[in-house]
PDB file of C-alpha atoms in Angstrom:
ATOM      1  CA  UNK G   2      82.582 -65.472 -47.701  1.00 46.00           C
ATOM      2  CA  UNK G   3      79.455 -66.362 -50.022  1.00 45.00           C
ATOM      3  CA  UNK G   4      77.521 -67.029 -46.178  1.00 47.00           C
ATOM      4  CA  UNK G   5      78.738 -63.242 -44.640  1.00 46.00           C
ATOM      5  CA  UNK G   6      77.575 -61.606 -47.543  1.00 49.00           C
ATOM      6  CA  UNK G   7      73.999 -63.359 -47.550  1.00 50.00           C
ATOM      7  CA  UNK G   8      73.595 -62.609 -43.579  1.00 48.00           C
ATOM      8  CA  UNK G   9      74.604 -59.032 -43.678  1.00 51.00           C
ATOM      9  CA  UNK G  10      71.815 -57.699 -46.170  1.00 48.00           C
ATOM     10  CA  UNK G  11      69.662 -59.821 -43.357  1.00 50.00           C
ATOM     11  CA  UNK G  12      70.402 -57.356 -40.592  1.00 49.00           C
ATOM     12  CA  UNK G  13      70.856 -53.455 -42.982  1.00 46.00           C
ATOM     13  CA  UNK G  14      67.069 -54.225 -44.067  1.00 51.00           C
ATOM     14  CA  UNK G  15      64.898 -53.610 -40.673  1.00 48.00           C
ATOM     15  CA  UNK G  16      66.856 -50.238 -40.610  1.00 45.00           C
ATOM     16  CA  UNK G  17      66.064 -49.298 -44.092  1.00 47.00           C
ATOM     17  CA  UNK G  18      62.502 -50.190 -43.338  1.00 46.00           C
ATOM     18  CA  UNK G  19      62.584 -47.810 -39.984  1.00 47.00           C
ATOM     19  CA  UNK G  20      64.282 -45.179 -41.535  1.00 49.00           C
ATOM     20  CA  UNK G  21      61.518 -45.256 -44.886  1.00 50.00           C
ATOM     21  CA  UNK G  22      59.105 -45.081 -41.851  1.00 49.00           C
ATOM     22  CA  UNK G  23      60.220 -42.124 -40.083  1.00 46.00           C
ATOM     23  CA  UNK G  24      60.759 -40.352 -43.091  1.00 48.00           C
ATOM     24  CA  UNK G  25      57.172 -41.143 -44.213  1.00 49.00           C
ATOM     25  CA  UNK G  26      56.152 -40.134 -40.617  1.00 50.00           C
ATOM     26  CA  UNK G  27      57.682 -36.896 -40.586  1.00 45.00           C
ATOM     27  CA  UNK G  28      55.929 -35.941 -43.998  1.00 47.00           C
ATOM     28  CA  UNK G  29      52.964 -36.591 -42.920  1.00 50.00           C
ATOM     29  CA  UNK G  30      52.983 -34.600 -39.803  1.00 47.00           C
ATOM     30  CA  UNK G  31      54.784 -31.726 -41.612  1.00 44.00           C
ATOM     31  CA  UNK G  32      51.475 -31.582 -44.436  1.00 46.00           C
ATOM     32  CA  UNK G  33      48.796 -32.420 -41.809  1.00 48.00           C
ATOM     33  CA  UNK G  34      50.286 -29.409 -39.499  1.00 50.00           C
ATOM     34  CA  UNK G  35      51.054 -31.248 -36.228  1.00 51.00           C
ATOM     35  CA  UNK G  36      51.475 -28.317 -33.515  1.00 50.00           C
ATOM     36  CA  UNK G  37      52.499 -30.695 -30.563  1.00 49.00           C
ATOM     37  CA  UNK G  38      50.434 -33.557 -29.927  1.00 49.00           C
ATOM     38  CA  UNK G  39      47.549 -35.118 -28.453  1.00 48.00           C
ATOM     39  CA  UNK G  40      45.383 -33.020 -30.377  1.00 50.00           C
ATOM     40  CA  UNK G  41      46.440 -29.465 -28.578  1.00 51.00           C
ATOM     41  CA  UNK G  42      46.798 -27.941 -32.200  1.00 46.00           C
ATOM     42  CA  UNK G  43      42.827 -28.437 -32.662  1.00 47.00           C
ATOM     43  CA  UNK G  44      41.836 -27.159 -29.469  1.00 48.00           C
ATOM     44  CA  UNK G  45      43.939 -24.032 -29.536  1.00 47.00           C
ATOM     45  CA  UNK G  46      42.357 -22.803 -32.857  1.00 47.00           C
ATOM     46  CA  UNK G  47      39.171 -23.437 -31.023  1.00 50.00           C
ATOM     47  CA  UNK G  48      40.016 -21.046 -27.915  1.00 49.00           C
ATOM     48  CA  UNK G  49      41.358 -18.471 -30.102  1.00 50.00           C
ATOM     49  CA  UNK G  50      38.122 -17.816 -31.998  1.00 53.00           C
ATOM     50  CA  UNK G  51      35.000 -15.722 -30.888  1.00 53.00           C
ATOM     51  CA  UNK G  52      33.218 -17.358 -27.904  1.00 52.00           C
ATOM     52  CA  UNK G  53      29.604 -18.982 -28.982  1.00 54.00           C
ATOM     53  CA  UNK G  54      27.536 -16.592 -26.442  1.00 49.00           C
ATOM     54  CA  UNK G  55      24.752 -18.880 -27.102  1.00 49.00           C
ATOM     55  CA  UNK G  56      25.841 -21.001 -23.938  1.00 47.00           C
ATOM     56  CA  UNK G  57      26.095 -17.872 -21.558  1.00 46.00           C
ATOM     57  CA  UNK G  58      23.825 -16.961 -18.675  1.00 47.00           C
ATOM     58  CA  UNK G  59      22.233 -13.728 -17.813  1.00 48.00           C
ATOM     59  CA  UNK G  60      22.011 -10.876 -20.050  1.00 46.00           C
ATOM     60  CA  UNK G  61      24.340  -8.065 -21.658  1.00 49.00           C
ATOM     61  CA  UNK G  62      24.674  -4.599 -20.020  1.00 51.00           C
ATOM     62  CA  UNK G  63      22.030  -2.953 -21.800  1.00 57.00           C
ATOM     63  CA  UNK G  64      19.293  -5.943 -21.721  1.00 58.00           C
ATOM     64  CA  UNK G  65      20.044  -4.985 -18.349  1.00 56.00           C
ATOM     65  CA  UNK G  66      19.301  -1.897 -17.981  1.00 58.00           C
ATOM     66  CA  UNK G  67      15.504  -1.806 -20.395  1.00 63.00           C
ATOM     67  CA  UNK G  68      14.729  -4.357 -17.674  1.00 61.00           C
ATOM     68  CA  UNK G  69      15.695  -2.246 -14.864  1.00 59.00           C
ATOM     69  CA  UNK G  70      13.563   0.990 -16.178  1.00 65.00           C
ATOM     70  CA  UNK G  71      11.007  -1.751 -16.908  1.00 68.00           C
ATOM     71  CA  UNK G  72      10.388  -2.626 -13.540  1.00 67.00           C
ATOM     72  CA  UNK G  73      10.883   0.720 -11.902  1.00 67.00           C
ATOM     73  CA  UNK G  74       7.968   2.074 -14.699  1.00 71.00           C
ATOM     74  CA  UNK G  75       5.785  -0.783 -13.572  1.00 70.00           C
ATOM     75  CA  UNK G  76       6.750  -0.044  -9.622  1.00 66.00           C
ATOM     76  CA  UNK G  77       5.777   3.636 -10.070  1.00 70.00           C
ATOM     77  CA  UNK G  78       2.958   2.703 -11.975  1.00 70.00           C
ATOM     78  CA  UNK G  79       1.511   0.371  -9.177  1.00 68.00           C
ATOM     79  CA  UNK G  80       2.332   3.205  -6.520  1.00 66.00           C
ATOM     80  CA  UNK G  81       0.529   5.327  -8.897  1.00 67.00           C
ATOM     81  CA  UNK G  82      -2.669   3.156  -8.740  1.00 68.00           C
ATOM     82  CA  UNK G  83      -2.682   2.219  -4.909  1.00 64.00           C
ATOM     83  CA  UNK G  84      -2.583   6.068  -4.253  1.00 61.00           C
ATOM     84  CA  UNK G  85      -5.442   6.790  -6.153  1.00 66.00           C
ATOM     85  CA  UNK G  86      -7.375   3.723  -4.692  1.00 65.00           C
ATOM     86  CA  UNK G  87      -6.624   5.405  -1.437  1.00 57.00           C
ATOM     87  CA  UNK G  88      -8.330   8.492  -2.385  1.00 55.00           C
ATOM     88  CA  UNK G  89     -10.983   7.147  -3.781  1.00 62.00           C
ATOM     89  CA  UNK G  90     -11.729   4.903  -0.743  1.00 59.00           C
ATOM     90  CA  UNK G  91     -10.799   7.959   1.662  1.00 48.00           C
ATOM     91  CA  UNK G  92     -13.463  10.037  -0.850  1.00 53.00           C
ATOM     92  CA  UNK G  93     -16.131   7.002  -0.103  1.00 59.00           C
ATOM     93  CA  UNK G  94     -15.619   7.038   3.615  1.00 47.00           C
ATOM     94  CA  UNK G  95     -15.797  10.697   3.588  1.00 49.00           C
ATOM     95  CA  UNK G  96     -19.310  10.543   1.578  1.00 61.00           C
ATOM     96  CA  UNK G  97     -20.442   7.461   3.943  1.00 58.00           C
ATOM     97  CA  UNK G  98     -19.641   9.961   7.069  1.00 54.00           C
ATOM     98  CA  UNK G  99     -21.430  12.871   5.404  1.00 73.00           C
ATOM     99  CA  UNK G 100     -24.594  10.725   4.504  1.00 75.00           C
ATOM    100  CA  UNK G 101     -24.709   9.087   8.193  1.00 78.00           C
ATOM    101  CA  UNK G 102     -24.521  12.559   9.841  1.00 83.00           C
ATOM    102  CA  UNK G 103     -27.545  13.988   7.547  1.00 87.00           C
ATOM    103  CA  UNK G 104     -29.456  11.591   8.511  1.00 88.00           C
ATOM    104  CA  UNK G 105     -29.176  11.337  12.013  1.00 90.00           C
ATOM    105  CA  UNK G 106     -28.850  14.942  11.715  1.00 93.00           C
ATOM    106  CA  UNK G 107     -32.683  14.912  10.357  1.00 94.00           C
ATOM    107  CA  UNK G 108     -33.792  12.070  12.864  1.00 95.00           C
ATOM    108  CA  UNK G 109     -33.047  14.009  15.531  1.00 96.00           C
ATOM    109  CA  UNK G 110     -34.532  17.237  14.299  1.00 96.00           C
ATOM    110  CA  UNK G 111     -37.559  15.526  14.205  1.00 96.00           C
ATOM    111  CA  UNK G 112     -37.536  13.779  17.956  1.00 96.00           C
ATOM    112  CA  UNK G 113     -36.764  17.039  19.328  1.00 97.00           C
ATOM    113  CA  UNK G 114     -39.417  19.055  17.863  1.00 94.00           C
ATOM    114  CA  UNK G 115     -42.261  18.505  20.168  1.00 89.00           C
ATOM    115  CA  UNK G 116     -40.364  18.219  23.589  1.00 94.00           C
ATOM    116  CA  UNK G 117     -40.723  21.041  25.910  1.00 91.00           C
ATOM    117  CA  UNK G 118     -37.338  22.515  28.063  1.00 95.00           C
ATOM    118  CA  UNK G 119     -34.233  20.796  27.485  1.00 97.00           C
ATOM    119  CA  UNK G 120     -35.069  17.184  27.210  1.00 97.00           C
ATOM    120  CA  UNK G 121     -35.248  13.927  29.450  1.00 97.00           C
ATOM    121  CA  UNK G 122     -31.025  13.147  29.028  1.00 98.00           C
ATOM    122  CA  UNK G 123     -29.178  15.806  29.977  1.00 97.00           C
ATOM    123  CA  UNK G 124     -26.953  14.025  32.224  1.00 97.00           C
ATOM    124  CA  UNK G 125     -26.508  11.384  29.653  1.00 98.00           C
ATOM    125  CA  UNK G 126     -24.824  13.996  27.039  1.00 98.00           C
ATOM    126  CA  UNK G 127     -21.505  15.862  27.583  1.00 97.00           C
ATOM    127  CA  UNK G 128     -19.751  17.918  24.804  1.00 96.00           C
ATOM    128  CA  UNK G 129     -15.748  18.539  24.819  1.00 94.00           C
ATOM    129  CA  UNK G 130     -14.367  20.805  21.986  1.00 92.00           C
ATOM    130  CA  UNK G 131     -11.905  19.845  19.289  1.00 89.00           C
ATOM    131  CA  UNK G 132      -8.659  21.147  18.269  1.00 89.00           C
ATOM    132  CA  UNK G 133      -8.834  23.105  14.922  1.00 83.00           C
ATOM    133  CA  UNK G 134      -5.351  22.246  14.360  1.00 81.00           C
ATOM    134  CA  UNK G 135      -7.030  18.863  13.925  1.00 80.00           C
ATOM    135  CA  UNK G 136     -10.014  20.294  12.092  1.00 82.00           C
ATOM    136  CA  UNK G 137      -8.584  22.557   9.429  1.00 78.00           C
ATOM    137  CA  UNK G 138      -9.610  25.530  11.562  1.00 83.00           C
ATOM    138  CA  UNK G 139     -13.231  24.658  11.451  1.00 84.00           C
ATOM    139  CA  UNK G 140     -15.035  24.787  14.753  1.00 90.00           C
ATOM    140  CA  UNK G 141     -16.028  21.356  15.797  1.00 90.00           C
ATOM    141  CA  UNK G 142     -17.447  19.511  18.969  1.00 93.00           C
ATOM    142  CA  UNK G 143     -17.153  15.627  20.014  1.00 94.00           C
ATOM    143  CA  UNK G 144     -20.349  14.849  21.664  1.00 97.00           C
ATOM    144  CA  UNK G 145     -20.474  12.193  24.509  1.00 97.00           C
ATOM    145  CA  UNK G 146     -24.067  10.047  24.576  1.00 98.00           C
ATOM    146  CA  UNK G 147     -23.673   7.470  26.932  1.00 98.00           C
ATOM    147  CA  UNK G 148     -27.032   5.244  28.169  1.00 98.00           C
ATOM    148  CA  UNK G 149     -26.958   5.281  31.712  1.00 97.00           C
ATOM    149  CA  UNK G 150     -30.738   3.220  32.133  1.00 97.00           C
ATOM    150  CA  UNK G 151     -31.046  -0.138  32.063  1.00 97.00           C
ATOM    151  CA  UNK G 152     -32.752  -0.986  28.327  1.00 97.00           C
ATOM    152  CA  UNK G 153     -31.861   0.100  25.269  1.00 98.00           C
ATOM    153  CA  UNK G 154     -32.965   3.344  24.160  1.00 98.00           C
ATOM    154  CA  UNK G 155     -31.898   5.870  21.493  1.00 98.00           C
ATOM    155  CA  UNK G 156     -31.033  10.063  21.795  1.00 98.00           C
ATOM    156  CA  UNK G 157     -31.744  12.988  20.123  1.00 98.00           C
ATOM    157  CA  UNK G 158     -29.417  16.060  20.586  1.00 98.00           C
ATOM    158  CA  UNK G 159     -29.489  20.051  19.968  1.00 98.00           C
ATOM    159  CA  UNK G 160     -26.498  22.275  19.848  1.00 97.00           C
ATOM    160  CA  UNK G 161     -26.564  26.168  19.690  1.00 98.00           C
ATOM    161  CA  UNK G 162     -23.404  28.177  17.940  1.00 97.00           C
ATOM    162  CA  UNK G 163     -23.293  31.697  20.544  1.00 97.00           C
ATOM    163  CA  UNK G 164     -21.838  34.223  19.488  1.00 95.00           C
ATOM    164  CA  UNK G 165     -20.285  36.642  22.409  1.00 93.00           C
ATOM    165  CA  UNK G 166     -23.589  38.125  22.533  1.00 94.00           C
ATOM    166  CA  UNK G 167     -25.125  34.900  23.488  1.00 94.00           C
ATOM    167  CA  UNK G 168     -27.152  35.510  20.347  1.00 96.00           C
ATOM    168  CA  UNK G 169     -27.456  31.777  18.689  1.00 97.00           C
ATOM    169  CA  UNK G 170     -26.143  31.911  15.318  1.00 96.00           C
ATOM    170  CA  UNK G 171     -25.956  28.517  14.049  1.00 96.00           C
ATOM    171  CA  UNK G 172     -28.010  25.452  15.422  1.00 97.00           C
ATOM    172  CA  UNK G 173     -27.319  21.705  14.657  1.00 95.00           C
ATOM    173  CA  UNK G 174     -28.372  18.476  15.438  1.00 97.00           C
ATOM    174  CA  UNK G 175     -26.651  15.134  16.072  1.00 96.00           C
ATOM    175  CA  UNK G 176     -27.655  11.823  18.102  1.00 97.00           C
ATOM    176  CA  UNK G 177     -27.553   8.361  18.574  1.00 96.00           C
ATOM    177  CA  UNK G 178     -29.650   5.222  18.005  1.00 96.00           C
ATOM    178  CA  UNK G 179     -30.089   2.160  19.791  1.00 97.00           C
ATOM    179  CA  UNK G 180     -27.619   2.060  22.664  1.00 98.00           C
ATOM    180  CA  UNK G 181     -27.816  -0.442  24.568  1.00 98.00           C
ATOM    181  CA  UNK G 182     -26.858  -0.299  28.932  1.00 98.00           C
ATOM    182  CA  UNK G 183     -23.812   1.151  29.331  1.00 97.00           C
ATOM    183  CA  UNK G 184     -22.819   1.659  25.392  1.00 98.00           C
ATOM    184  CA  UNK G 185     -21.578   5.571  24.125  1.00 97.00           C
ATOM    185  CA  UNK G 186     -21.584   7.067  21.093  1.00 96.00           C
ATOM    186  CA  UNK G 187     -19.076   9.967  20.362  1.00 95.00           C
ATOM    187  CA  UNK G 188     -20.538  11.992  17.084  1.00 93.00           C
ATOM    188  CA  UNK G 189     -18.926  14.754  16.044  1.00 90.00           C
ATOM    189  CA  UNK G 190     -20.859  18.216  15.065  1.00 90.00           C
ATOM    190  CA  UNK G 191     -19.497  21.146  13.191  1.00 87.00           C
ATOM    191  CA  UNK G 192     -20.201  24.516  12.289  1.00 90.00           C
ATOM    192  CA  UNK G 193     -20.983  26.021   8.985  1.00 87.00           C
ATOM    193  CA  UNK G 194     -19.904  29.545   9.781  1.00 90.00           C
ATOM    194  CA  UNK G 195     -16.814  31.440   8.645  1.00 89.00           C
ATOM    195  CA  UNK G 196     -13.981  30.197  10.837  1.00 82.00           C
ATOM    196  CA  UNK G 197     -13.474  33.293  11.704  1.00 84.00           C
ATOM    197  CA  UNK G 198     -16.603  33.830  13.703  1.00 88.00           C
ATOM    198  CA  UNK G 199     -15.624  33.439  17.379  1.00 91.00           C
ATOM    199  CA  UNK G 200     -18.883  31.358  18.200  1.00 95.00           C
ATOM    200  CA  UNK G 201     -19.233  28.636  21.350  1.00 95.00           C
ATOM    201  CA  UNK G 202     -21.306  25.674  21.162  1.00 96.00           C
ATOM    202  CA  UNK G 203     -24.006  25.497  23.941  1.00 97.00           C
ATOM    203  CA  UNK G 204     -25.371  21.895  25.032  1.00 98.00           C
ATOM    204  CA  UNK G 205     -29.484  22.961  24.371  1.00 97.00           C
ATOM    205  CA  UNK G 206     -31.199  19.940  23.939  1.00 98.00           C
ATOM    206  CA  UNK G 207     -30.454  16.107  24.847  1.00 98.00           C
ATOM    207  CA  UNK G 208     -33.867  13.696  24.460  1.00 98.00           C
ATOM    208  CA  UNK G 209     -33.980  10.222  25.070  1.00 98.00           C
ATOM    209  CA  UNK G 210     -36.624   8.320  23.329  1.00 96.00           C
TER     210      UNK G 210
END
């Protein structure tokens, strides 16, 4: 009887030992505030709370938008400055032109005053007359020099404004330098009268020199 007693203790003790355990367990999960395991308590406070925007891309709405009307200022402001380099290159050319004709304007005033009749090259000039559609109603004329010899030689031209009188009212002077066989030049003369003077441009002069 002595030997039952002693042996039964022996095999109750492991399950007092389990059962101090789970209780101890249990506490400790109820004051540390398990929520299920493997850590999920921890990382579901973490997705609940305000994102860290630090680790986005791009930018918010209204960054957005300042960079937008950024670029479209700078865009207009480049359009701006590439219109008003065309002018001011279309304003050189137009000045380059104007200085070209005066002086071949002059030139050939001066090779025409001493020749006698209508000049050496009359069958090397022809005129045709330009639109004023194209000309902002100003009367205009596209002269044709062409050399037809065989060196190279250079041309000075007359051309009378008539009015329907035949009276000449206006006369101006254009030419063309150093043409070698065979090469034209197309220079274009206008008139300095009143558009609406009905004048017609008369061929008078065409030297070759």
């Amino acid at each position: 009887m002595l030997s039952l007693r002693r042996g039964r203790p022996r095999r109750l003790r492991p399950l007092a030992v389990a059962s101090a355990a789970l209780t101890c367990s249990l506490a400790a999960c109820v004051l540390s505030g398990c929520g299920g395991g493997g850590g999920n308590g921890s990382t579901g406070s973490r997705t609940s709370s305000t994102p860290n925007t630090a680790s986005f891309s791009g930018s918010p709405p209204s960054a957005l938008a300042s960079s937008a009307s950024s670029a479209a200022a700078s865009a207009r402001a480049s359009a701006s400055a590439a219109a008003s380099s065309a002018s001011a290159r279309a304003s050189e050319f137009e000045a380059s032109v104007s200085a070209e004709s005066a002086r071949r304007e002059a030139t050939a005033e001066k090779k025409l005053k001493g020749v006698k009749g209508r000049g050496n090259a009359l069958s090397e000039v022809g005129m045709s007359g330009m639109p004023k559609a194209q000309t902002g109603g100003v009367l205009a004329v596209l002269v044709n020099i062409t050399n037809k010899t065989d060196r190279k030689a250079s041309y000075a031209v007359q051309i009378d404004f008539e009015d329907s009188n035949h009276h000449v009212v206006e006369t101006r002077y254009t030419g063309a330098e150093n043409l070698e066989p065979g090469q034209k030049q197309q220079p274009i003369v206008f008139s300095r009268q009143p558009p609406e003077k009905k004048l017609t441009p008369r061929l008078a002069k065409a030297q070759r020199y």
